[in-house]
Amino acid sequence: MSQTTNTSTANGKVIVCGEHSVVYGRDALAAALPCGVEARAVRADTSTLSIDGRRLKPDEPAVTALACIAQTLKTPPCAVDVTLRMPVGVGLGASAAMAVAVTRAVATLYERGCDQETLLRAAHLWESEFHGTPSGVDAACAALGGCLLYNRHRGPVATTVGRPLYLAIAVAGPASSTKAMVARVAAIRERDHRQFELALDHLQTIVQSAQRAVASGAHAELGALVDENHRLLVNWQLSTPAIEQACSVARTAGAYGAKLTGAGGGGCVLAVGDAHTQPLIARAWEQLELQTLSVCIDATSSNDPPQG
Ligand code: MEV
């Protein structure tokens, strides 16, 4: 998304493969969405935050998060207005997009330099208010755009998109808590560390193969990997009947593969299609009265992420 003098913006994201395993130091493949969040900041005596016109109470986590950003940037108080241009709380990274857009708005207002590192640090503090141990993948997509291979130790690396990648996304279930889903996976890990490590290794192989499939434009292969990733997330009890139904409807409508995306327990489903099947998948979901989003990820979706 672009940035004007008064309005700062940041993108939402979709995780193609590797959610949750990315929390444990494995890679995730993710892409920025064309939609996201806008933020405007003006000077004020005390810091306030409004989202879509609703003024938040001072003890709400987002207001605490705003204070963390001001602390990181060493800025005086300001009043920030946020406009959401994407679905929220459904695994598409709205919280990180908000963090990045707000940080940019505050930095612009007070003419603070805001390099990538500062932006990601501020976004991390904000995200920590909401879900404890964020891997940083959402913030990296929000800040950098494009298609990324992300690792919490090595950071983001831009990934080549060999052919336009048509993704259909549906909001299959009500909002879920990322914090609760991350805790659910941590409990599974506690029950059997060895089994969990094997699943992480399997997910790492899937993500690396998925990256190669995206780079070479092998979308049928990517679909099979997406299905495999989904089965592992089902084993971690992250799916729901509504997610299963949305995945199955997408496959019947011609998707190469479909999976939950984001934290799970509700939220969104992602289907890999092509120019022909993408609208068919969206229509099939709309018949179930699901909110849908159709995106095309291509080489030009890039927002100059670091090359690697
Ligand atoms: C949330 O979008 C993705 C998770 O992997 C959590 C994280 O990476 O911080 C579930």
mmCIF file of C-alpha atoms and ligand atoms in Angstrom:
data_model
loop_
_atom_site.group_PDB
_atom_site.id
_atom_site.type_symbol
_atom_site.label_atom_id
_atom_site.label_comp_id
_atom_site.label_asym_id
_atom_site.label_seq_id
_atom_site.Cartn_x
_atom_site.Cartn_y
_atom_site.Cartn_z
ATOM 1 C CA MET A 1 0.000 0.000 0.000
ATOM 2 C CA SER A 2 1.194 3.539 -0.647
ATOM 3 C CA GLN A 3 1.901 6.275 1.878
ATOM 4 C CA THR A 4 0.615 9.875 1.563
ATOM 5 C CA THR A 5 1.631 12.902 3.663
ATOM 6 C CA ASN A 6 -1.201 12.465 6.163
ATOM 7 C CA THR A 7 -2.034 8.811 6.062
ATOM 8 C CA SER A 8 0.289 5.936 6.857
ATOM 9 C CA THR A 9 -0.620 2.439 5.749
ATOM 10 C CA ALA A 10 0.410 -1.190 6.207
ATOM 11 C CA ASN A 11 -0.666 -4.483 4.630
ATOM 12 C CA GLY A 12 -2.412 -7.518 6.026
ATOM 13 C CA LYS A 13 -0.895 -10.937 5.315
ATOM 14 C CA VAL A 14 -1.773 -14.490 4.478
ATOM 15 C CA ILE A 15 0.374 -17.421 5.630
ATOM 16 C CA VAL A 16 0.670 -19.893 2.756
ATOM 17 C CA CYS A 17 2.480 -22.540 4.848
ATOM 18 C CA GLY A 18 4.151 -22.752 8.254
ATOM 19 C CA GLU A 19 1.962 -20.992 10.835
ATOM 20 C CA HIS A 20 2.678 -22.128 14.406
ATOM 21 C CA SER A 21 5.907 -23.955 13.441
ATOM 22 C CA VAL A 22 7.308 -20.447 12.783
ATOM 23 C CA VAL A 23 6.829 -19.732 16.520
ATOM 24 C CA TYR A 24 9.318 -22.592 17.186
ATOM 25 C CA GLY A 25 12.041 -21.226 14.894
ATOM 26 C CA ARG A 26 11.030 -22.958 11.643
ATOM 27 C CA ASP A 27 10.297 -21.109 8.387
ATOM 28 C CA ALA A 28 6.938 -19.783 7.199
ATOM 29 C CA LEU A 29 5.952 -18.738 3.690
ATOM 30 C CA ALA A 30 3.672 -15.710 3.725
ATOM 31 C CA ALA A 31 2.460 -12.980 1.401
ATOM 32 C CA ALA A 32 1.242 -9.453 2.027
ATOM 33 C CA LEU A 33 -2.384 -8.753 1.096
ATOM 34 C CA PRO A 34 -3.279 -5.793 -1.098
ATOM 35 C CA CYS A 35 -5.563 -4.517 1.673
ATOM 36 C CA GLY A 36 -4.634 -3.408 5.184
ATOM 37 C CA VAL A 37 -4.880 -0.585 7.694
ATOM 38 C CA GLU A 38 -4.588 3.229 7.543
ATOM 39 C CA ALA A 39 -3.491 5.455 10.454
ATOM 40 C CA ARG A 40 -3.405 9.213 11.006
ATOM 41 C CA ALA A 41 -1.690 10.911 13.981
ATOM 42 C CA VAL A 42 -2.047 14.480 15.315
ATOM 43 C CA ARG A 43 -0.374 16.218 18.261
ATOM 44 C CA ALA A 44 -2.321 15.953 21.540
ATOM 45 C CA ASP A 45 -1.841 16.412 25.308
ATOM 46 C CA THR A 46 -2.548 12.757 26.042
ATOM 47 C CA SER A 47 -2.257 9.692 23.830
ATOM 48 C CA THR A 48 -5.578 8.404 22.486
ATOM 49 C CA LEU A 49 -6.485 5.786 19.921
ATOM 50 C CA SER A 50 -9.661 5.510 17.847
ATOM 51 C CA ILE A 51 -10.441 2.575 15.596
ATOM 52 C CA ASP A 52 -13.054 3.138 12.878
ATOM 53 C CA GLY A 53 -14.324 6.131 14.863
ATOM 54 C CA ARG A 54 -14.585 4.335 18.244
ATOM 55 C CA ARG A 55 -12.367 5.899 20.936
ATOM 56 C CA LEU A 56 -10.686 3.120 22.961
ATOM 57 C CA LYS A 57 -10.637 3.228 26.774
ATOM 58 C CA PRO A 58 -7.211 4.044 28.291
ATOM 59 C CA ASP A 59 -6.837 0.528 29.768
ATOM 60 C CA GLU A 60 -7.422 -1.320 26.480
ATOM 61 C CA PRO A 61 -4.348 -3.272 25.240
ATOM 62 C CA ALA A 62 -4.097 -1.292 21.980
ATOM 63 C CA VAL A 63 -3.732 1.947 23.971
ATOM 64 C CA THR A 64 -0.969 0.373 26.072
ATOM 65 C CA ALA A 65 0.592 -0.779 22.812
ATOM 66 C CA LEU A 66 0.457 2.792 21.476
ATOM 67 C CA ALA A 67 2.338 3.956 24.589
ATOM 68 C CA CYS A 68 5.008 1.309 23.854
ATOM 69 C CA ILE A 69 5.393 2.694 20.339
ATOM 70 C CA ALA A 70 5.748 6.272 21.642
ATOM 71 C CA GLN A 71 8.385 4.991 24.078
ATOM 72 C CA THR A 72 10.310 3.197 21.315
ATOM 73 C CA LEU A 73 10.254 6.277 19.075
ATOM 74 C CA LYS A 74 10.832 8.638 22.037
ATOM 75 C CA THR A 75 7.889 10.849 20.984
ATOM 76 C CA PRO A 76 5.425 13.009 22.983
ATOM 77 C CA PRO A 77 1.738 11.981 23.169
ATOM 78 C CA CYS A 78 -0.527 12.064 20.108
ATOM 79 C CA ALA A 79 -4.051 11.182 19.024
ATOM 80 C CA VAL A 80 -4.176 8.374 16.479
ATOM 81 C CA ASP A 81 -7.090 7.459 14.215
ATOM 82 C CA VAL A 82 -7.077 4.026 12.620
ATOM 83 C CA THR A 83 -9.242 2.922 9.694
ATOM 84 C CA LEU A 84 -9.491 -0.803 9.050
ATOM 85 C CA ARG A 85 -9.645 -1.785 5.387
ATOM 86 C CA MET A 86 -9.476 -5.532 6.032
ATOM 87 C CA PRO A 87 -11.212 -8.202 8.165
ATOM 88 C CA VAL A 88 -9.972 -8.256 11.772
ATOM 89 C CA GLY A 89 -9.203 -11.090 14.192
ATOM 90 C CA VAL A 90 -9.397 -13.809 11.551
ATOM 91 C CA GLY A 91 -5.719 -14.629 10.970
ATOM 92 C CA LEU A 92 -4.963 -12.041 8.277
ATOM 93 C CA GLY A 93 -2.547 -9.980 10.369
ATOM 94 C CA ALA A 94 -4.744 -6.933 11.073
ATOM 95 C CA SER A 95 -3.107 -6.404 14.468
ATOM 96 C CA ALA A 96 0.426 -6.252 13.006
ATOM 97 C CA ALA A 97 -0.799 -4.057 10.143
ATOM 98 C CA MET A 98 -2.262 -1.702 12.750
ATOM 99 C CA ALA A 99 1.028 -1.670 14.651
ATOM 100 C CA VAL A 100 3.065 -0.845 11.552
ATOM 101 C CA ALA A 101 0.631 1.791 10.242
ATOM 102 C CA VAL A 102 0.430 3.486 13.675
ATOM 103 C CA THR A 103 4.222 3.437 14.096
ATOM 104 C CA ARG A 104 4.649 5.018 10.659
ATOM 105 C CA ALA A 105 2.006 7.661 11.458
ATOM 106 C CA VAL A 106 3.602 8.599 14.802
ATOM 107 C CA ALA A 107 7.106 8.655 13.293
ATOM 108 C CA THR A 108 5.901 10.842 10.400
ATOM 109 C CA LEU A 109 4.106 13.263 12.752
ATOM 110 C CA TYR A 110 7.184 13.823 14.902
ATOM 111 C CA GLU A 111 9.646 13.498 12.017
ATOM 112 C CA ARG A 112 11.449 10.564 13.583
ATOM 113 C CA GLY A 113 13.502 8.348 11.332
ATOM 114 C CA CYS A 114 11.775 5.008 11.221
ATOM 115 C CA ASP A 115 14.031 2.390 9.695
ATOM 116 C CA GLN A 116 12.944 -1.168 9.199
ATOM 117 C CA GLU A 117 14.469 -2.354 12.467
ATOM 118 C CA THR A 118 12.642 0.301 14.529
ATOM 119 C CA LEU A 119 9.401 -0.479 12.733
ATOM 120 C CA LEU A 120 9.684 -4.210 13.429
ATOM 121 C CA ARG A 121 10.686 -3.586 17.076
ATOM 122 C CA ALA A 122 7.673 -1.316 17.648
ATOM 123 C CA ALA A 123 5.360 -3.812 15.909
ATOM 124 C CA HIS A 124 6.767 -6.606 18.093
ATOM 125 C CA LEU A 125 5.991 -4.652 21.276
ATOM 126 C CA TRP A 126 2.451 -3.969 20.064
ATOM 127 C CA GLU A 127 1.874 -7.614 19.087
ATOM 128 C CA SER A 128 3.224 -8.798 22.449
ATOM 129 C CA GLU A 129 0.342 -6.939 24.129
ATOM 130 C CA PHE A 130 -2.061 -9.214 22.257
ATOM 131 C CA HIS A 131 -0.462 -12.583 21.916
ATOM 132 C CA GLY A 132 2.586 -13.000 24.096
ATOM 133 C CA THR A 133 5.178 -14.621 21.834
ATOM 134 C CA PRO A 134 4.674 -13.393 18.258
ATOM 135 C CA SER A 135 7.072 -14.905 15.735
ATOM 136 C CA GLY A 136 7.160 -11.596 13.844
ATOM 137 C CA VAL A 137 5.895 -13.004 10.526
ATOM 138 C CA ASP A 138 2.796 -10.774 10.556
ATOM 139 C CA ALA A 139 4.835 -7.647 11.291
ATOM 140 C CA ALA A 140 7.369 -8.490 8.561
ATOM 141 C CA CYS A 141 4.605 -8.811 5.951
ATOM 142 C CA ALA A 142 2.929 -5.626 7.179
ATOM 143 C CA ALA A 143 6.166 -3.665 7.043
ATOM 144 C CA LEU A 144 7.743 -5.083 3.901
ATOM 145 C CA GLY A 145 4.991 -6.379 1.624
ATOM 146 C CA GLY A 146 5.637 -8.941 -1.093
ATOM 147 C CA CYS A 147 6.047 -12.683 -0.667
ATOM 148 C CA LEU A 148 8.417 -13.683 2.130
ATOM 149 C CA LEU A 149 10.140 -16.676 3.586
ATOM 150 C CA TYR A 150 10.266 -15.733 7.263
ATOM 151 C CA ASN A 151 12.304 -17.169 10.116
ATOM 152 C CA ARG A 152 12.236 -15.562 13.552
ATOM 153 C CA HIS A 153 16.020 -15.938 13.949
ATOM 154 C CA ARG A 154 17.086 -15.051 10.403
ATOM 155 C CA GLY A 155 14.298 -12.559 9.592
ATOM 156 C CA PRO A 156 12.473 -12.127 6.285
ATOM 157 C CA VAL A 157 13.810 -12.989 2.843
ATOM 158 C CA ALA A 158 11.964 -11.991 -0.351
ATOM 159 C CA THR A 159 10.752 -14.949 -2.354
ATOM 160 C CA THR A 160 10.493 -15.087 -6.129
ATOM 161 C CA VAL A 161 6.974 -15.544 -7.477
ATOM 162 C CA GLY A 162 7.469 -17.420 -10.765
ATOM 163 C CA ARG A 163 3.897 -17.069 -12.034
ATOM 164 C CA PRO A 164 0.916 -15.092 -10.713
ATOM 165 C CA LEU A 165 -0.459 -17.007 -7.749
ATOM 166 C CA TYR A 166 -4.246 -16.890 -7.427
ATOM 167 C CA LEU A 167 -5.345 -17.305 -3.830
ATOM 168 C CA ALA A 168 -8.915 -17.340 -2.612
ATOM 169 C CA ILE A 169 -9.501 -16.588 1.068
ATOM 170 C CA ALA A 170 -12.697 -17.079 3.068
ATOM 171 C CA VAL A 171 -13.569 -16.041 6.592
ATOM 172 C CA ALA A 172 -14.783 -19.490 7.634
ATOM 173 C CA GLY A 173 -15.311 -19.003 11.313
ATOM 174 C CA PRO A 174 -15.636 -16.370 13.981
ATOM 175 C CA ALA A 175 -12.546 -14.564 15.245
ATOM 176 C CA SER A 176 -10.253 -16.718 17.373
ATOM 177 C CA SER A 177 -7.582 -15.760 19.896
ATOM 178 C CA THR A 178 -4.055 -16.215 18.530
ATOM 179 C CA LYS A 179 -2.797 -16.332 22.113
ATOM 180 C CA ALA A 180 -5.158 -19.220 22.959
ATOM 181 C CA MET A 181 -4.240 -21.143 19.791
ATOM 182 C CA VAL A 182 -0.500 -20.681 20.381
ATOM 183 C CA ALA A 183 -1.085 -21.965 23.958
ATOM 184 C CA ARG A 184 -3.011 -24.960 22.594
ATOM 185 C CA VAL A 185 -0.054 -25.936 20.403
ATOM 186 C CA ALA A 186 2.365 -25.393 23.315
ATOM 187 C CA ALA A 187 0.289 -27.847 25.403
ATOM 188 C CA ILE A 188 0.508 -30.450 22.619
ATOM 189 C CA ARG A 189 4.279 -29.960 22.571
ATOM 190 C CA GLU A 190 4.434 -30.502 26.328
ATOM 191 C CA ARG A 191 2.613 -33.841 26.005
ATOM 192 C CA ASP A 192 5.144 -35.309 23.527
ATOM 193 C CA HIS A 193 8.264 -33.326 22.646
ATOM 194 C CA ARG A 194 9.651 -35.975 20.266
ATOM 195 C CA GLN A 195 6.482 -36.262 18.224
ATOM 196 C CA PHE A 196 6.215 -32.480 18.127
ATOM 197 C CA GLU A 197 9.784 -32.096 16.792
ATOM 198 C CA LEU A 198 8.995 -34.617 14.039
ATOM 199 C CA ALA A 199 5.943 -32.575 13.043
ATOM 200 C CA LEU A 200 8.074 -29.391 13.015
ATOM 201 C CA ASP A 201 10.633 -31.100 10.744
ATOM 202 C CA HIS A 202 7.830 -32.223 8.441
ATOM 203 C CA LEU A 203 6.427 -28.676 8.319
ATOM 204 C CA GLN A 204 9.869 -27.276 7.543
ATOM 205 C CA THR A 205 10.141 -29.606 4.525
ATOM 206 C CA ILE A 206 6.662 -28.545 3.396
ATOM 207 C CA VAL A 207 7.508 -24.843 3.652
ATOM 208 C CA GLN A 208 10.768 -25.206 1.740
ATOM 209 C CA SER A 209 9.053 -27.221 -1.004
ATOM 210 C CA ALA A 210 6.245 -24.655 -1.094
ATOM 211 C CA GLN A 211 8.769 -21.862 -1.568
ATOM 212 C CA ARG A 212 10.275 -23.724 -4.541
ATOM 213 C CA ALA A 213 6.782 -24.348 -5.956
ATOM 214 C CA VAL A 214 5.929 -20.624 -5.720
ATOM 215 C CA ALA A 215 9.261 -19.700 -7.326
ATOM 216 C CA SER A 216 8.796 -22.095 -10.235
ATOM 217 C CA GLY A 217 5.052 -21.517 -10.621
ATOM 218 C CA ALA A 218 4.200 -25.181 -9.847
ATOM 219 C CA HIS A 219 0.790 -24.408 -8.368
ATOM 220 C CA ALA A 220 -0.652 -27.928 -8.461
ATOM 221 C CA GLU A 221 2.353 -29.032 -6.406
ATOM 222 C CA LEU A 222 1.840 -26.084 -4.065
ATOM 223 C CA GLY A 223 -1.797 -27.156 -3.602
ATOM 224 C CA ALA A 224 -0.726 -30.658 -2.543
ATOM 225 C CA LEU A 225 1.711 -29.136 -0.021
ATOM 226 C CA VAL A 226 -1.008 -26.832 1.312
ATOM 227 C CA ASP A 227 -3.267 -29.882 1.856
ATOM 228 C CA GLU A 228 -0.441 -31.685 3.670
ATOM 229 C CA ASN A 229 0.199 -28.639 5.864
ATOM 230 C CA HIS A 230 -3.499 -28.523 6.707
ATOM 231 C CA ARG A 231 -3.498 -32.186 7.844
ATOM 232 C CA LEU A 232 -0.717 -31.405 10.336
ATOM 233 C CA LEU A 233 -2.646 -28.406 11.675
ATOM 234 C CA VAL A 234 -5.715 -30.646 12.064
ATOM 235 C CA ASN A 235 -3.547 -33.003 14.165
ATOM 236 C CA TRP A 236 -2.799 -30.028 16.412
ATOM 237 C CA GLN A 237 -6.554 -29.522 16.896
ATOM 238 C CA LEU A 238 -6.588 -26.165 15.165
ATOM 239 C CA SER A 239 -9.365 -26.852 12.691
ATOM 240 C CA THR A 240 -13.119 -26.554 13.183
ATOM 241 C CA PRO A 241 -16.116 -28.041 11.324
ATOM 242 C CA ALA A 242 -16.604 -24.695 9.521
ATOM 243 C CA ILE A 243 -12.959 -24.670 8.385
ATOM 244 C CA GLU A 244 -13.231 -28.291 7.184
ATOM 245 C CA GLN A 245 -16.377 -27.469 5.237
ATOM 246 C CA ALA A 246 -14.790 -24.408 3.594
ATOM 247 C CA CYS A 247 -11.673 -26.441 2.619
ATOM 248 C CA SER A 248 -13.754 -29.234 1.173
ATOM 249 C CA VAL A 249 -16.021 -26.857 -0.803
ATOM 250 C CA ALA A 250 -12.920 -25.126 -2.233
ATOM 251 C CA ARG A 251 -11.377 -28.433 -3.359
ATOM 252 C CA THR A 252 -14.674 -29.471 -5.004
ATOM 253 C CA ALA A 253 -14.769 -26.087 -6.792
ATOM 254 C CA GLY A 254 -11.366 -26.857 -8.336
ATOM 255 C CA ALA A 255 -8.771 -25.613 -5.819
ATOM 256 C CA TYR A 256 -5.366 -27.294 -6.047
ATOM 257 C CA GLY A 257 -5.384 -27.379 -2.256
ATOM 258 C CA ALA A 258 -6.865 -25.651 0.778
ATOM 259 C CA LYS A 259 -5.917 -25.096 4.412
ATOM 260 C CA LEU A 260 -6.647 -22.983 7.425
ATOM 261 C CA THR A 261 -4.410 -19.925 7.532
ATOM 262 C CA GLY A 262 -3.277 -18.019 10.622
ATOM 263 C CA ALA A 263 -3.751 -19.247 14.146
ATOM 264 C CA GLY A 264 -6.786 -21.497 13.474
ATOM 265 C CA GLY A 265 -9.625 -22.336 15.868
ATOM 266 C CA GLY A 266 -11.791 -20.191 13.570
ATOM 267 C CA GLY A 267 -10.746 -17.467 11.184
ATOM 268 C CA CYS A 268 -9.719 -17.927 7.569
ATOM 269 C CA VAL A 269 -9.225 -20.613 4.969
ATOM 270 C CA LEU A 270 -6.858 -20.239 2.033
ATOM 271 C CA ALA A 271 -7.310 -22.018 -1.303
ATOM 272 C CA VAL A 272 -4.752 -22.214 -4.119
ATOM 273 C CA GLY A 273 -6.448 -21.737 -7.471
ATOM 274 C CA ASP A 274 -5.734 -20.330 -10.904
ATOM 275 C CA ALA A 275 -7.276 -17.567 -12.996
ATOM 276 C CA HIS A 276 -10.149 -19.877 -13.951
ATOM 277 C CA THR A 277 -10.899 -21.569 -10.605
ATOM 278 C CA GLN A 278 -10.384 -18.587 -8.266
ATOM 279 C CA PRO A 279 -13.817 -17.046 -9.042
ATOM 280 C CA LEU A 280 -15.452 -20.501 -8.907
ATOM 281 C CA ILE A 281 -14.045 -21.085 -5.419
ATOM 282 C CA ALA A 282 -15.172 -17.636 -4.263
ATOM 283 C CA ARG A 283 -18.674 -18.225 -5.662
ATOM 284 C CA ALA A 284 -18.936 -21.622 -3.936
ATOM 285 C CA TRP A 285 -18.018 -19.968 -0.626
ATOM 286 C CA GLU A 286 -20.426 -17.103 -1.203
ATOM 287 C CA GLN A 287 -23.195 -19.691 -1.530
ATOM 288 C CA LEU A 288 -22.316 -20.633 2.066
ATOM 289 C CA GLU A 289 -22.572 -16.900 2.874
ATOM 290 C CA LEU A 290 -18.870 -16.661 3.698
ATOM 291 C CA GLN A 291 -16.992 -13.379 3.325
ATOM 292 C CA THR A 292 -14.322 -13.874 0.638
ATOM 293 C CA LEU A 293 -11.209 -12.150 -0.600
ATOM 294 C CA SER A 294 -9.541 -12.976 -3.936
ATOM 295 C CA VAL A 295 -5.901 -12.005 -4.325
ATOM 296 C CA CYS A 296 -3.273 -12.424 -6.992
ATOM 297 C CA ILE A 297 0.286 -12.549 -5.699
ATOM 298 C CA ASP A 298 2.834 -11.748 -8.384
ATOM 299 C CA ALA A 299 6.338 -10.411 -8.749
ATOM 300 C CA THR A 300 4.978 -6.848 -8.595
ATOM 301 C CA SER A 301 3.278 -7.392 -5.185
ATOM 302 C CA SER A 302 6.723 -6.813 -3.759
ATOM 303 C CA ASN A 303 7.270 -3.762 -1.596
ATOM 304 C CA ASP A 304 11.057 -3.979 -1.741
ATOM 305 C CA PRO A 305 11.654 -6.588 0.949
ATOM 306 C CA PRO A 306 15.291 -7.535 1.452
ATOM 307 C CA GLN A 307 16.598 -9.922 -1.184
ATOM 308 C CA GLY A 308 18.274 -13.120 -0.086
HETATM 309 C C1 MEV B 1 -0.408 -15.911 13.395
HETATM 310 O O1 MEV B 1 -0.714 -15.154 12.230
HETATM 311 C C2 MEV B 1 0.597 -16.942 13.065
HETATM 312 C C3 MEV B 1 1.075 -17.806 14.220
HETATM 313 O O2 MEV B 1 2.124 -18.611 13.660
HETATM 314 C C4 MEV B 1 1.607 -16.993 15.385
HETATM 315 C C5 MEV B 1 2.902 -16.251 15.072
HETATM 316 O O3 MEV B 1 3.560 -16.550 14.075
HETATM 317 O O4 MEV B 1 3.250 -15.385 15.887
HETATM 318 C C6 MEV B 1 -0.009 -18.726 14.734
#
